[in-house]
Amino acid sequence: MRISVIVCTYNRARFLRLCGESWTALKRLAGAEAEFLIVDNNSDDDTAAASRALVTAIKAKPGWTASYHFEPVQGLSAARNRGVAEAAGDWVAFLDDECLTPADWLLRLEEEIRAQAPDAIGGPYRGRFTPDGAYPPSFLERYGDSHHLRDGWEARWLSKPGLSGGNIAVRRALLREAGGFDPALGMNGAVIAFGEESELQTRLLARGAKLYFSPRLELVHFIRPEKSDLNAGLTAARRRA
């Protein structure tokens, strides 16, 4: 089994440097192959330099390959689809560019895929303040936790969409057969939008795919300071409606 880990990013050089060390520390099962792809979605900061530095560090690890790709078509779905097109793995796993991964995250993902034989699998994330961020006193880190943690979800098979797009892995062949992510949905540059991963999961379920949620795949998702603002929360709620 070979897993392609894909990080799509837009003007987040700072977060690539903040999170990249955790990605370079990822372990894998003995005999398994892994690759890491960074898809730069038309950034105009120094994302390219930060990405290439990470690619170099990851390629230095035995058994790993890594690559950098520039996707000029703006939109998270377009960037994710580009990553899938470039990937060589049997599985494609998506991480947000704001995520810290435990060293055994990939190892646990491989173990869960072998044990459960799903078509798509994902886990929760725990919110964390950035080291130098300024947050309102009333905003708590737990507000950034995924709903799986807040609702106390256990490991389970899903009958409706419920996996986070920032911590999800899908069989690559199935994802390509289903047509990938809908480019009309999801974040687009600085424009807040949602729904691309839920819409994809709806299509996968309609094809008879098996979706599995595993708490063992928990990771950390940094809360950007601007997302703790009340207006940002109201905007996100309206876009999700």
C-alpha positions as protocol buffer text, in pm:
chain_id: "A"
residue {
  index: 1
  type: MET
  ca { x: 0 y: 0 z: 0 }
}
residue {
  index: 2
  type: ARG
  ca { x: 121 y: 346 z: -88 }
}
residue {
  index: 3
  type: ILE
  ca { x: -29 y: 664 z: 59 }
}
residue {
  index: 4
  type: SER
  ca { x: -2 y: 1008 z: -95 }
}
residue {
  index: 5
  type: VAL
  ca { x: -34 y: 1286 z: 164 }
}
residue {
  index: 6
  type: ILE
  ca { x: -158 y: 1608 z: 2 }
}
residue {
  index: 7
  type: VAL
  ca { x: -143 y: 1956 z: 155 }
}
residue {
  index: 8
  type: CYS
  ca { x: -309 y: 2234 z: -45 }
}
residue {
  index: 9
  type: THR
  ca { x: -207 y: 2583 z: 55 }
}
residue {
  index: 10
  type: TYR
  ca { x: -277 y: 2946 z: -28 }
}
residue {
  index: 11
  type: ASN
  ca { x: -64 y: 3230 z: 114 }
}
residue {
  index: 12
  type: ARG
  ca { x: 20 y: 3030 z: 426 }
}
residue {
  index: 13
  type: ALA
  ca { x: 399 y: 3024 z: 423 }
}
residue {
  index: 14
  type: ARG
  ca { x: 395 y: 3100 z: 795 }
}
residue {
  index: 15
  type: PHE
  ca { x: 183 y: 2795 z: 869 }
}
residue {
  index: 16
  type: LEU
  ca { x: 391 y: 2573 z: 643 }
}
residue {
  index: 17
  type: ARG
  ca { x: 690 y: 2661 z: 858 }
}
residue {
  index: 18
  type: LEU
  ca { x: 488 y: 2626 z: 1178 }
}
residue {
  index: 19
  type: CYS
  ca { x: 348 y: 2283 z: 1091 }
}
residue {
  index: 20
  type: GLY
  ca { x: 608 y: 2145 z: 853 }
}
residue {
  index: 21
  type: GLU
  ca { x: 835 y: 2000 z: 1120 }
}
residue {
  index: 22
  type: SER
  ca { x: 554 y: 1769 z: 1233 }
}
residue {
  index: 23
  type: TRP
  ca { x: 505 y: 1648 z: 875 }
}
residue {
  index: 24
  type: THR
  ca { x: 873 y: 1570 z: 832 }
}
residue {
  index: 25
  type: ALA
  ca { x: 855 y: 1358 z: 1152 }
}
residue {
  index: 26
  type: LEU
  ca { x: 578 y: 1129 z: 1025 }
}
residue {
  index: 27
  type: LYS
  ca { x: 644 y: 758 z: 1063 }
}
residue {
  index: 28
  type: ARG
  ca { x: 513 y: 485 z: 835 }
}
residue {
  index: 29
  type: LEU
  ca { x: 461 y: 112 z: 861 }
}
residue {
  index: 30
  type: ALA
  ca { x: 756 y: -108 z: 769 }
}
residue {
  index: 31
  type: GLY
  ca { x: 731 y: -196 z: 402 }
}
residue {
  index: 32
  type: ALA
  ca { x: 478 y: 78 z: 324 }
}
residue {
  index: 33
  type: GLU
  ca { x: 554 y: 357 z: 80 }
}
residue {
  index: 34
  type: ALA
  ca { x: 459 y: 720 z: 124 }
}
residue {
  index: 35
  type: GLU
  ca { x: 479 y: 1043 z: -71 }
}
residue {
  index: 36
  type: PHE
  ca { x: 407 y: 1402 z: 25 }
}
residue {
  index: 37
  type: LEU
  ca { x: 267 y: 1657 z: -218 }
}
residue {
  index: 38
  type: ILE
  ca { x: 231 y: 2030 z: -158 }
}
residue {
  index: 39
  type: VAL
  ca { x: -6 y: 2208 z: -394 }
}
residue {
  index: 40
  type: ASP
  ca { x: 43 y: 2584 z: -401 }
}
residue {
  index: 41
  type: ASN
  ca { x: -289 y: 2736 z: -506 }
}
residue {
  index: 42
  type: ASN
  ca { x: -168 y: 3052 z: -677 }
}
residue {
  index: 43
  type: SER
  ca { x: -3 y: 3206 z: -369 }
}
residue {
  index: 44
  type: ASP
  ca { x: 169 y: 3543 z: -391 }
}
residue {
  index: 45
  type: ASP
  ca { x: 367 y: 3527 z: -65 }
}
residue {
  index: 46
  type: ASP
  ca { x: 678 y: 3310 z: -12 }
}
residue {
  index: 47
  type: THR
  ca { x: 478 y: 2985 z: -6 }
}
residue {
  index: 48
  type: ALA
  ca { x: 686 y: 2846 z: -293 }
}
residue {
  index: 49
  type: ALA
  ca { x: 1013 y: 2879 z: -99 }
}
residue {
  index: 50
  type: ALA
  ca { x: 861 y: 2736 z: 219 }
}
residue {
  index: 51
  type: SER
  ca { x: 711 y: 2446 z: 23 }
}
residue {
  index: 52
  type: ARG
  ca { x: 1032 y: 2358 z: -157 }
}
residue {
  index: 53
  type: ALA
  ca { x: 1224 y: 2360 z: 171 }
}
residue {
  index: 54
  type: LEU
  ca { x: 974 y: 2111 z: 313 }
}
residue {
  index: 55
  type: VAL
  ca { x: 991 y: 1894 z: 3 }
}
residue {
  index: 56
  type: THR
  ca { x: 1369 y: 1877 z: 35 }
}
residue {
  index: 57
  type: ALA
  ca { x: 1347 y: 1779 z: 403 }
}
residue {
  index: 58
  type: ILE
  ca { x: 1087 y: 1507 z: 339 }
}
residue {
  index: 59
  type: LYS
  ca { x: 1272 y: 1362 z: 40 }
}
residue {
  index: 60
  type: ALA
  ca { x: 1574 y: 1315 z: 265 }
}
residue {
  index: 61
  type: LYS
  ca { x: 1380 y: 1056 z: 467 }
}
residue {
  index: 62
  type: PRO
  ca { x: 1429 y: 691 z: 360 }
}
residue {
  index: 63
  type: GLY
  ca { x: 1127 y: 550 z: 179 }
}
residue {
  index: 64
  type: TRP
  ca { x: 968 y: 889 z: 110 }
}
residue {
  index: 65
  type: THR
  ca { x: 915 y: 1091 z: -204 }
}
residue {
  index: 66
  type: ALA
  ca { x: 790 y: 1450 z: -209 }
}
residue {
  index: 67
  type: SER
  ca { x: 700 y: 1711 z: -469 }
}
residue {
  index: 68
  type: TYR
  ca { x: 581 y: 2071 z: -510 }
}
residue {
  index: 69
  type: HIS
  ca { x: 310 y: 2171 z: -755 }
}
residue {
  index: 70
  type: PHE
  ca { x: 174 y: 2513 z: -851 }
}
residue {
  index: 71
  type: GLU
  ca { x: -198 y: 2520 z: -934 }
}
residue {
  index: 72
  type: PRO
  ca { x: -297 y: 2851 z: -1100 }
}
residue {
  index: 73
  type: VAL
  ca { x: -672 y: 2786 z: -1097 }
}
residue {
  index: 74
  type: GLN
  ca { x: -793 y: 2945 z: -775 }
}
residue {
  index: 75
  type: GLY
  ca { x: -997 y: 2733 z: -535 }
}
residue {
  index: 76
  type: LEU
  ca { x: -935 y: 2460 z: -279 }
}
residue {
  index: 77
  type: SER
  ca { x: -1125 y: 2202 z: -483 }
}
residue {
  index: 78
  type: ALA
  ca { x: -910 y: 2278 z: -789 }
}
residue {
  index: 79
  type: ALA
  ca { x: -596 y: 2242 z: -577 }
}
residue {
  index: 80
  type: ARG
  ca { x: -714 y: 1913 z: -428 }
}
residue {
  index: 81
  type: ASN
  ca { x: -800 y: 1776 z: -770 }
}
residue {
  index: 82
  type: ARG
  ca { x: -454 y: 1875 z: -891 }
}
residue {
  index: 83
  type: GLY
  ca { x: -303 y: 1685 z: -600 }
}
residue {
  index: 84
  type: VAL
  ca { x: -506 y: 1375 z: -688 }
}
residue {
  index: 85
  type: ALA
  ca { x: -394 y: 1399 z: -1050 }
}
residue {
  index: 86
  type: GLU
  ca { x: -28 y: 1417 z: -946 }
}
residue {
  index: 87
  type: ALA
  ca { x: -50 y: 1149 z: -676 }
}
residue {
  index: 88
  type: ALA
  ca { x: 83 y: 797 z: -726 }
}
residue {
  index: 89
  type: GLY
  ca { x: -58 y: 633 z: -413 }
}
residue {
  index: 90
  type: ASP
  ca { x: -333 y: 378 z: -376 }
}
residue {
  index: 91
  type: TRP
  ca { x: -473 y: 620 z: -119 }
}
residue {
  index: 92
  type: VAL
  ca { x: -475 y: 1000 z: -107 }
}
residue {
  index: 93
  type: ALA
  ca { x: -482 y: 1165 z: 235 }
}
residue {
  index: 94
  type: PHE
  ca { x: -562 y: 1536 z: 273 }
}
residue {
  index: 95
  type: LEU
  ca { x: -429 y: 1761 z: 549 }
}
residue {
  index: 96
  type: ASP
  ca { x: -504 y: 2129 z: 600 }
}
residue {
  index: 97
  type: ASP
  ca { x: -199 y: 2354 z: 589 }
}
residue {
  index: 98
  type: GLU
  ca { x: -279 y: 2459 z: 948 }
}
residue {
  index: 99
  type: CYS
  ca { x: -248 y: 2105 z: 1091 }
}
residue {
  index: 100
  type: LEU
  ca { x: 8 y: 1954 z: 1324 }
}
residue {
  index: 101
  type: THR
  ca { x: 35 y: 1578 z: 1287 }
}
residue {
  index: 102
  type: PRO
  ca { x: 144 y: 1344 z: 1567 }
}
residue {
  index: 103
  type: ALA
  ca { x: 445 y: 1142 z: 1453 }
}
residue {
  index: 104
  type: ASP
  ca { x: 231 y: 825 z: 1440 }
}
residue {
  index: 105
  type: TRP
  ca { x: -65 y: 977 z: 1251 }
}
residue {
  index: 106
  type: LEU
  ca { x: 28 y: 815 z: 917 }
}
residue {
  index: 107
  type: LEU
  ca { x: 120 y: 489 z: 1086 }
}
residue {
  index: 108
  type: ARG
  ca { x: -223 y: 479 z: 1254 }
}
residue {
  index: 109
  type: LEU
  ca { x: -392 y: 565 z: 925 }
}
residue {
  index: 110
  type: GLU
  ca { x: -219 y: 271 z: 757 }
}
residue {
  index: 111
  type: GLU
  ca { x: -318 y: 42 z: 1045 }
}
residue {
  index: 112
  type: GLU
  ca { x: -683 y: 152 z: 1032 }
}
residue {
  index: 113
  type: ILE
  ca { x: -702 y: 107 z: 655 }
}
residue {
  index: 114
  type: ARG
  ca { x: -567 y: -248 z: 686 }
}
residue {
  index: 115
  type: ALA
  ca { x: -794 y: -334 z: 979 }
}
residue {
  index: 116
  type: GLN
  ca { x: -1120 y: -175 z: 859 }
}
residue {
  index: 117
  type: ALA
  ca { x: -1089 y: -187 z: 477 }
}
residue {
  index: 118
  type: PRO
  ca { x: -1290 y: 135 z: 422 }
}
residue {
  index: 119
  type: ASP
  ca { x: -1318 y: 337 z: 102 }
}
residue {
  index: 120
  type: ALA
  ca { x: -1272 y: 665 z: 288 }
}
residue {
  index: 121
  type: ILE
  ca { x: -1157 y: 730 z: 643 }
}
residue {
  index: 122
  type: GLY
  ca { x: -1098 y: 1031 z: 863 }
}
residue {
  index: 123
  type: GLY
  ca { x: -1050 y: 1154 z: 1216 }
}
residue {
  index: 124
  type: PRO
  ca { x: -1105 y: 1451 z: 1447 }
}
residue {
  index: 125
  type: TYR
  ca { x: -893 y: 1754 z: 1515 }
}
residue {
  index: 126
  type: ARG
  ca { x: -824 y: 1948 z: 1831 }
}
residue {
  index: 127
  type: GLY
  ca { x: -804 y: 2326 z: 1810 }
}
residue {
  index: 128
  type: ARG
  ca { x: -495 y: 2509 z: 1930 }
}
residue {
  index: 129
  type: PHE
  ca { x: -403 y: 2876 z: 1945 }
}
residue {
  index: 130
  type: THR
  ca { x: -106 y: 2985 z: 1735 }
}
residue {
  index: 131
  type: PRO
  ca { x: 202 y: 3064 z: 1947 }
}
residue {
  index: 132
  type: ASP
  ca { x: 194 y: 3437 z: 1871 }
}
residue {
  index: 133
  type: GLY
  ca { x: -179 y: 3493 z: 1809 }
}
residue {
  index: 134
  type: ALA
  ca { x: -405 y: 3742 z: 1990 }
}
residue {
  index: 135
  type: TYR
  ca { x: -747 y: 3601 z: 2082 }
}
residue {
  index: 136
  type: PRO
  ca { x: -1052 y: 3746 z: 2260 }
}
residue {
  index: 137
  type: PRO
  ca { x: -1056 y: 3638 z: 2629 }
}
residue {
  index: 138
  type: SER
  ca { x: -1397 y: 3478 z: 2574 }
}
residue {
  index: 139
  type: PHE
  ca { x: -1271 y: 3257 z: 2289 }
}
residue {
  index: 140
  type: LEU
  ca { x: -1147 y: 2918 z: 2415 }
}
residue {
  index: 141
  type: GLU
  ca { x: -927 y: 2667 z: 2237 }
}
residue {
  index: 142
  type: ARG
  ca { x: -1197 y: 2404 z: 2258 }
}
residue {
  index: 143
  type: TYR
  ca { x: -1414 y: 2616 z: 2028 }
}
residue {
  index: 144
  type: GLY
  ca { x: -1173 y: 2508 z: 1757 }
}
residue {
  index: 145
  type: ASP
  ca { x: -1224 y: 2136 z: 1819 }
}
residue {
  index: 146
  type: SER
  ca { x: -1403 y: 1935 z: 1554 }
}
residue {
  index: 147
  type: HIS
  ca { x: -1762 y: 1838 z: 1627 }
}
residue {
  index: 148
  type: HIS
  ca { x: -1649 y: 1477 z: 1667 }
}
residue {
  index: 149
  type: LEU
  ca { x: -1467 y: 1572 z: 1988 }
}
residue {
  index: 150
  type: ARG
  ca { x: -1742 y: 1799 z: 2115 }
}
residue {
  index: 151
  type: ASP
  ca { x: -2006 y: 1532 z: 2052 }
}
residue {
  index: 152
  type: GLY
  ca { x: -1793 y: 1250 z: 2194 }
}
residue {
  index: 153
  type: TRP
  ca { x: -1808 y: 1041 z: 1879 }
}
residue {
  index: 154
  type: GLU
  ca { x: -1671 y: 687 z: 1893 }
}
residue {
  index: 155
  type: ALA
  ca { x: -1521 y: 489 z: 1606 }
}
residue {
  index: 156
  type: ARG
  ca { x: -1805 y: 421 z: 1363 }
}
residue {
  index: 157
  type: TRP
  ca { x: -1918 y: 365 z: 1007 }
}
residue {
  index: 158
  type: LEU
  ca { x: -2098 y: 665 z: 861 }
}
residue {
  index: 159
  type: SER
  ca { x: -2426 y: 663 z: 673 }
}
residue {
  index: 160
  type: LYS
  ca { x: -2406 y: 1034 z: 590 }
}
residue {
  index: 161
  type: PRO
  ca { x: -2121 y: 1284 z: 533 }
}
residue {
  index: 162
  type: GLY
  ca { x: -1923 y: 1353 z: 849 }
}
residue {
  index: 163
  type: LEU
  ca { x: -1551 y: 1336 z: 774 }
}
residue {
  index: 164
  type: SER
  ca { x: -1346 y: 1656 z: 787 }
}
residue {
  index: 165
  type: GLY
  ca { x: -1177 y: 1757 z: 463 }
}
residue {
  index: 166
  type: GLY
  ca { x: -865 y: 1850 z: 658 }
}
residue {
  index: 167
  type: ASN
  ca { x: -819 y: 1498 z: 795 }
}
residue {
  index: 168
  type: ILE
  ca { x: -949 y: 1250 z: 540 }
}
residue {
  index: 169
  type: ALA
  ca { x: -811 y: 974 z: 319 }
}
residue {
  index: 170
  type: VAL
  ca { x: -983 y: 820 z: 16 }
}
residue {
  index: 171
  type: ARG
  ca { x: -901 y: 540 z: -224 }
}
residue {
  index: 172
  type: ARG
  ca { x: -749 y: 725 z: -516 }
}
residue {
  index: 173
  type: ALA
  ca { x: -915 y: 513 z: -787 }
}
residue {
  index: 174
  type: LEU
  ca { x: -1258 y: 563 z: -630 }
}
residue {
  index: 175
  type: LEU
  ca { x: -1203 y: 938 z: -592 }
}
residue {
  index: 176
  type: ARG
  ca { x: -1108 y: 972 z: -956 }
}
residue {
  index: 177
  type: GLU
  ca { x: -1403 y: 757 z: -1069 }
}
residue {
  index: 178
  type: ALA
  ca { x: -1636 y: 982 z: -867 }
}
residue {
  index: 179
  type: GLY
  ca { x: -1503 y: 1292 z: -1041 }
}
residue {
  index: 180
  type: GLY
  ca { x: -1304 y: 1441 z: -754 }
}
residue {
  index: 181
  type: PHE
  ca { x: -1402 y: 1757 z: -568 }
}
residue {
  index: 182
  type: ASP
  ca { x: -1657 y: 1995 z: -719 }
}
residue {
  index: 183
  type: PRO
  ca { x: -1466 y: 2311 z: -828 }
}
residue {
  index: 184
  type: ALA
  ca { x: -1779 y: 2521 z: -769 }
}
residue {
  index: 185
  type: LEU
  ca { x: -1761 y: 2450 z: -395 }
}
residue {
  index: 186
  type: GLY
  ca { x: -1511 y: 2521 z: -118 }
}
residue {
  index: 187
  type: MET
  ca { x: -1267 y: 2798 z: -29 }
}
residue {
  index: 188
  type: ASN
  ca { x: -1156 y: 3020 z: -315 }
}
residue {
  index: 189
  type: GLY
  ca { x: -860 y: 3240 z: -235 }
}
residue {
  index: 190
  type: ALA
  ca { x: -968 y: 3470 z: 46 }
}
residue {
  index: 191
  type: VAL
  ca { x: -1338 y: 3394 z: -15 }
}
residue {
  index: 192
  type: ILE
  ca { x: -1486 y: 3179 z: 261 }
}
residue {
  index: 193
  type: ALA
  ca { x: -1690 y: 2885 z: 132 }
}
residue {
  index: 194
  type: PHE
  ca { x: -1761 y: 2527 z: 238 }
}
residue {
  index: 195
  type: GLY
  ca { x: -1929 y: 2205 z: 134 }
}
residue {
  index: 196
  type: GLU
  ca { x: -1687 y: 2043 z: -110 }
}
residue {
  index: 197
  type: GLU
  ca { x: -1596 y: 1750 z: 116 }
}
residue {
  index: 198
  type: SER
  ca { x: -1957 y: 1689 z: 226 }
}
residue {
  index: 199
  type: GLU
  ca { x: -2077 y: 1691 z: -134 }
}
residue {
  index: 200
  type: LEU
  ca { x: -1801 y: 1446 z: -228 }
}
residue {
  index: 201
  type: GLN
  ca { x: -1894 y: 1213 z: 57 }
}
residue {
  index: 202
  type: THR
  ca { x: -2258 y: 1222 z: -55 }
}
residue {
  index: 203
  type: ARG
  ca { x: -2151 y: 1105 z: -400 }
}
residue {
  index: 204
  type: LEU
  ca { x: -1923 y: 837 z: -255 }
}
residue {
  index: 205
  type: LEU
  ca { x: -2204 y: 701 z: -36 }
}
residue {
  index: 206
  type: ALA
  ca { x: -2437 y: 695 z: -337 }
}
residue {
  index: 207
  type: ARG
  ca { x: -2182 y: 471 z: -509 }
}
residue {
  index: 208
  type: GLY
  ca { x: -2191 y: 227 z: -215 }
}
residue {
  index: 209
  type: ALA
  ca { x: -1862 y: 344 z: -62 }
}
residue {
  index: 210
  type: LYS
  ca { x: -1786 y: 268 z: 303 }
}
residue {
  index: 211
  type: LEU
  ca { x: -1692 y: 569 z: 517 }
}
residue {
  index: 212
  type: TYR
  ca { x: -1522 y: 518 z: 853 }
}
residue {
  index: 213
  type: PHE
  ca { x: -1448 y: 761 z: 1136 }
}
residue {
  index: 214
  type: SER
  ca { x: -1157 y: 679 z: 1368 }
}
residue {
  index: 215
  type: PRO
  ca { x: -1068 y: 879 z: 1682 }
}
residue {
  index: 216
  type: ARG
  ca { x: -720 y: 727 z: 1654 }
}
residue {
  index: 217
  type: LEU
  ca { x: -646 y: 974 z: 1374 }
}
residue {
  index: 218
  type: GLU
  ca { x: -675 y: 1285 z: 1592 }
}
residue {
  index: 219
  type: LEU
  ca { x: -450 y: 1576 z: 1500 }
}
residue {
  index: 220
  type: VAL
  ca { x: -411 y: 1944 z: 1591 }
}
residue {
  index: 221
  type: HIS
  ca { x: -559 y: 2226 z: 1384 }
}
residue {
  index: 222
  type: PHE
  ca { x: -431 y: 2575 z: 1454 }
}
residue {
  index: 223
  type: ILE
  ca { x: -697 y: 2841 z: 1502 }
}
residue {
  index: 224
  type: ARG
  ca { x: -602 y: 3148 z: 1303 }
}
residue {
  index: 225
  type: PRO
  ca { x: -658 y: 3459 z: 1519 }
}
residue {
  index: 226
  type: GLU
  ca { x: -886 y: 3621 z: 1263 }
}
residue {
  index: 227
  type: LYS
  ca { x: -1123 y: 3322 z: 1284 }
}
residue {
  index: 228
  type: SER
  ca { x: -1187 y: 3391 z: 1653 }
}
residue {
  index: 229
  type: ASP
  ca { x: -1353 y: 3721 z: 1568 }
}
residue {
  index: 230
  type: LEU
  ca { x: -1734 y: 3729 z: 1606 }
}
residue {
  index: 231
  type: ASN
  ca { x: -1786 y: 3864 z: 1255 }
}
residue {
  index: 232
  type: ALA
  ca { x: -1575 y: 3581 z: 1111 }
}
residue {
  index: 233
  type: GLY
  ca { x: -1790 y: 3329 z: 1296 }
}
residue {
  index: 234
  type: LEU
  ca { x: -2112 y: 3484 z: 1168 }
}
residue {
  index: 235
  type: THR
  ca { x: -1977 y: 3492 z: 813 }
}
residue {
  index: 236
  type: ALA
  ca { x: -1879 y: 3126 z: 831 }
}
residue {
  index: 237
  type: ALA
  ca { x: -2222 y: 3032 z: 969 }
}
residue {
  index: 238
  type: ARG
  ca { x: -2395 y: 3214 z: 682 }
}
residue {
  index: 239
  type: ARG
  ca { x: -2175 y: 3044 z: 421 }
}
residue {
  index: 240
  type: ARG
  ca { x: -2247 y: 2702 z: 571 }
}
residue {
  index: 241
  type: ALA
  ca { x: -2623 y: 2761 z: 566 }
}
